[in-house]
Amino acid sequence: MKVKLQEIAELVNGKIIGDESSIIRGLAKIDEAKNGDLTFLYHPAYEKYFQTTKASAILVKTGFDKTRDDIDYIEIEHPEKAFFTLIRNYLTPKFPLEGIDKTAFVHPAAVIGQGTALGKNVIISSGCKIGDNVKIFHNTVLLDNVEVGDNTLIFQNVSIRENCKIGKRVIIHPGTVIGADGFGFNPDEKGVYHKIPQVGNVIIEDDVELGANVTVDRASLGSTIIKSRVKIDNLVQIAHNVIIGENTVISSQSGISGSTKIGRNCILAGQVGLVGHIEIAENTILLAQAGISKSIKKPGKYFGSPAKELSIALKLEAHLRSLPEYAERIKNLENQIKTLQKEIQKANK
Amino acid sequence: MKVKLQEIAELVNGKIIGDESSIIRGLAKIDEAKNGDLTFLYHPAYEKYFQTTKASAILVKTGFDKTRDDIDYIEIEHPEKAFFTLIRNYLTPKFPLEGIDKTAFVHPAAVIGQGTALGKNVIISSGCKIGDNVKIFHNTVLLDNVEVGDNTLIFQNVSIRENCKIGKRVIIHPGTVIGADGFGFNPDEKGVYHKIPQVGNVIIEDDVELGANVTVDRASLGSTIIKSRVKIDNLVQIAHNVIIGENTVISSQSGISGSTKIGRNCILAGQVGLVGHIEIAENTILLAQAGISKSIKKPGKYFGSPAKELSIALKLEAHLRSLPEYAERIKNLENQIKTLQKEIQKANK
Amino acid sequence: MKVKLQEIAELVNGKIIGDESSIIRGLAKIDEAKNGDLTFLYHPAYEKYFQTTKASAILVKTGFDKTRDDIDYIEIEHPEKAFFTLIRNYLTPKFPLEGIDKTAFVHPAAVIGQGTALGKNVIISSGCKIGDNVKIFHNTVLLDNVEVGDNTLIFQNVSIRENCKIGKRVIIHPGTVIGADGFGFNPDEKGVYHKIPQVGNVIIEDDVELGANVTVDRASLGSTIIKSRVKIDNLVQIAHNVIIGENTVISSQSGISGSTKIGRNCILAGQVGLVGHIEIAENTILLAQAGISKSIKKPGKYFGSPAKELSIALKLEAHLRSLPEYAERIKNLENQIKTLQKEIQKANK
């Protein structure tokens, strides 16, 4: 990038204190910025870098104490958000994929929209319907009858199995598998497992993002549903017939077992696990490594395995850490009791 | 599907109460069924849907209270099992892959059986032996000397490294990696790690199913072995030289460290972790998120990290939740002791 | 292999007690060895196999009690290390990939070094710089401007996104994804998440090994950095802007959240989780399933979730297991107090 500071200030609606005609050549974190870069400061933990940053300009909160005069300032209410606006505007990668590569395979009974690009060795099977302005990167495979909405971006080495439906503006990172069989077996009287055919599908609604190497299993019957605006991090497991409510965020390595329903606007931190067939109320926050074995009806924060309300979990954790002291006190009490018993015998003589 | 109710009743050996000539057009869950569908009911939790289901027919337990007369019934001892039989019979996907695609590569020194189908860009390297009626989907790569038994189904983007052996009727879901190097390093006197070559292989026996994005590492020497009828869910890690006994089930995101042996007929729930070099008795059940650091010789249910027998773990969990009360009682005892000490001084005067 | 015992003894600098001209045809574990194999013994747990092993020769510690005379011995100080030297020397796989396959795609604006081999359907995009003697297996995709150092080995179905840098002698196992977007979203006033563009990259330094189906996310700005000689096991998650110090080992299914820094020479066991924005001192050992929510400044061993120093965690675990006893003792104390109270009333009358 090569942009005048003035243009940047106008874009974020900020006030320049310094040289409006300075040229900005990059955006960087305060501790990594070099000459020519614009950086930002909003979090007290990063103030220690202010005196030494090599950035040429800085986004700061209105009223910031501008003790350096070798740097240009843009004052603004929300420096962090303004910075993200700049990143979106100047640095968003363009993913230069265009047209349908000659090594891509499109089945004659598939439909491809306007402006859609398919990378090398992409496979679009019979009955697929791909919307407009979709980008599908190299070696990604769509089996029969998969639908993909407009403006969706699918990276390389992704697998989508038959009959699954992907919405608009969805982003799917490499290695993710959508529509593999759910994990369903019936033991016979000898305990031998027989596969229950998994004949449902997966529905991914609009504006969902799925990380790398995620697995979303198809329903045994019906659909596994990831509702709109859900964001899912790498290596997450979504089992068959799960339903994830709108705008819920699921961090890396969490796993949701079969038929569980998670409400809207929930946040699951990393490595959380949920058993099957339960329901989680909307606006619930499950902290890292929480283990959820029962439905949660009351929104709030939950921690631990088995999980408890955070305030209770923290209280129990504090008591747990006091256990050596409690054991000592019990022992003291026992000794005191013994002493008292002797004294009382003496008194009663 | 389009099948007479009579044919269905005969297939599952059930008794029709209603119209034998009704036409069934689909199978669906009771809360999702629509007109023309057959559904089933066996679990009390789903009885609430009975009065409102739009299904045209229903599999019920013999003696069920048939309060609706606008629906046809099939009475049977095990409605759920009968329903799965119907799914297997009418809805099992056919996976329409046939012949050897012209973009697939088969090394001249590889052998491919009768009726085997290879998808696009599949790579079968030197020395591979692929059985009859195998289906290998697009972009899957088999390195040198891999063997695959008859009737095995391997989905797309699967990686199988050199010398691994896959049995008959095995199912491998997309993104799974078989035979990557085990995680073995030797630190030298300076603590620098040197790679221990991993020159063993992986043996997957008959009727095993492996989920999506699973990793099964090759042995350092000898074989990592997944015995027959084992079922493994998505994102599971099986380290080098592990042996999994027949008919054991491993749920999503569990991890088995190197050289650990798991007996037959075990069940591992989700996110379970086992350290290396231990043995788990057959018929052991490890509950979700259990952490196993020692061998288990006594079959039973285990829970927690570090894991304990379930009955003990539940007892300790109850005590843990009582800790605030225990702390209060200790404090009360201390106060009472003080009072008694004063009173006894008084008495002894 | 087919090697004289004398040659082997010279290679590891050991002393033969037996027939120098014996021919060794394989290397095997003591319980799996067959006639013609060389095995080794150093761990007391394996001594039980000595009397029955079918190996023809054995590496033993100097002074070992040689009670069998039908087997040739090589005496040496460190039998295990010597054995690994032999495996490295005689059994290290050669990975027979040569030249640039005609189905591989190399963009005209990419540079490929001397002696580098590209497998089938490998995609090397614009601006990539691949060093000498690199091997990249089938179906692996490198997007624009990826750099790969000399002698690096990348297996099949690996995804490396734009601008990432891979060092020399790195090994990357199948299915691993490097440079997917970090998990970064900004909620607006309605709680709707907006994607923060992830415009940094990933830097993997020399001699790193990454397991199968690992995910290493690109930085939001700047770089996610895996320093030299780090070893990472299967299914590990490394989030955006994480820095892993030299020679640190991370076992399977562990996850490191965004911007966390891990020092040199650390060991993370399996299924460990770390929150974001913390720092872990060098030489720290995190035991299996540890949950780390705060920075660790003091090297040592940590266990539990939330993690504690190991000695404390073990002490608390012992106290936890004593809780039923403590509860009983509290109850006894309460009863004794009541008795005493009565007696003292009597005494004071």
PDB file of N, CA and C in Angstrom, chain C residues 28 35 54 123 138 163 200 209 225 278 320:
ATOM      1  N   ALA C  28      14.291 -55.762  14.799  1.00  0.00           N
ATOM      2  CA  ALA C  28      12.936 -55.932  15.324  1.00  0.00           C
ATOM      3  C   ALA C  28      12.923 -55.789  16.835  1.00  0.00           C
ATOM      4  N   ASN C  35      13.890 -65.276  13.497  1.00  0.00           N
ATOM      5  CA  ASN C  35      15.222 -65.768  13.159  1.00  0.00           C
ATOM      6  C   ASN C  35      15.878 -64.884  12.099  1.00  0.00           C
ATOM      7  N   LYS C  54      13.135 -64.825  19.473  1.00  0.00           N
ATOM      8  CA  LYS C  54      13.652 -65.626  18.356  1.00  0.00           C
ATOM      9  C   LYS C  54      14.744 -64.890  17.600  1.00  0.00           C
ATOM     10  N   ILE C 123       0.631 -28.492  -6.888  1.00  0.00           N
ATOM     11  CA  ILE C 123       0.409 -27.160  -7.456  1.00  0.00           C
ATOM     12  C   ILE C 123       1.331 -26.155  -6.782  1.00  0.00           C
ATOM     13  N   HIS C 138       2.198 -35.963  -3.856  1.00  0.00           N
ATOM     14  CA  HIS C 138       1.006 -35.774  -4.668  1.00  0.00           C
ATOM     15  C   HIS C 138      -0.078 -34.917  -4.015  1.00  0.00           C
ATOM     16  N   ASN C 163       2.160 -16.733   0.895  1.00  0.00           N
ATOM     17  CA  ASN C 163       3.154 -15.953   1.642  1.00  0.00           C
ATOM     18  C   ASN C 163       3.800 -16.672   2.836  1.00  0.00           C
ATOM     19  N   GLY C 200      -1.316 -11.601   7.864  1.00  0.00           N
ATOM     20  CA  GLY C 200       0.054 -12.007   8.160  1.00  0.00           C
ATOM     21  C   GLY C 200       0.379 -13.322   7.462  1.00  0.00           C
ATOM     22  N   GLU C 209       9.388 -30.511  12.486  1.00  0.00           N
ATOM     23  CA  GLU C 209       8.526 -31.574  11.954  1.00  0.00           C
ATOM     24  C   GLU C 209       7.091 -31.325  12.390  1.00  0.00           C
ATOM     25  N   ILE C 225       4.990 -17.986  14.283  1.00  0.00           N
ATOM     26  CA  ILE C 225       6.356 -18.488  14.099  1.00  0.00           C
ATOM     27  C   ILE C 225       6.589 -19.798  14.854  1.00  0.00           C
ATOM     28  N   ILE C 278      -0.756 -15.414  26.522  1.00  0.00           N
ATOM     29  CA  ILE C 278       0.065 -15.710  27.704  1.00  0.00           C
ATOM     30  C   ILE C 278       1.458 -16.134  27.254  1.00  0.00           C
ATOM     31  N   LEU C 320      -8.201 -34.738  47.632  1.00  0.00           N
ATOM     32  CA  LEU C 320      -9.516 -34.924  47.016  1.00  0.00           C
ATOM     33  C   LEU C 320     -10.009 -36.351  47.241  1.00  0.00           C
TER      34      LEU C 320
END
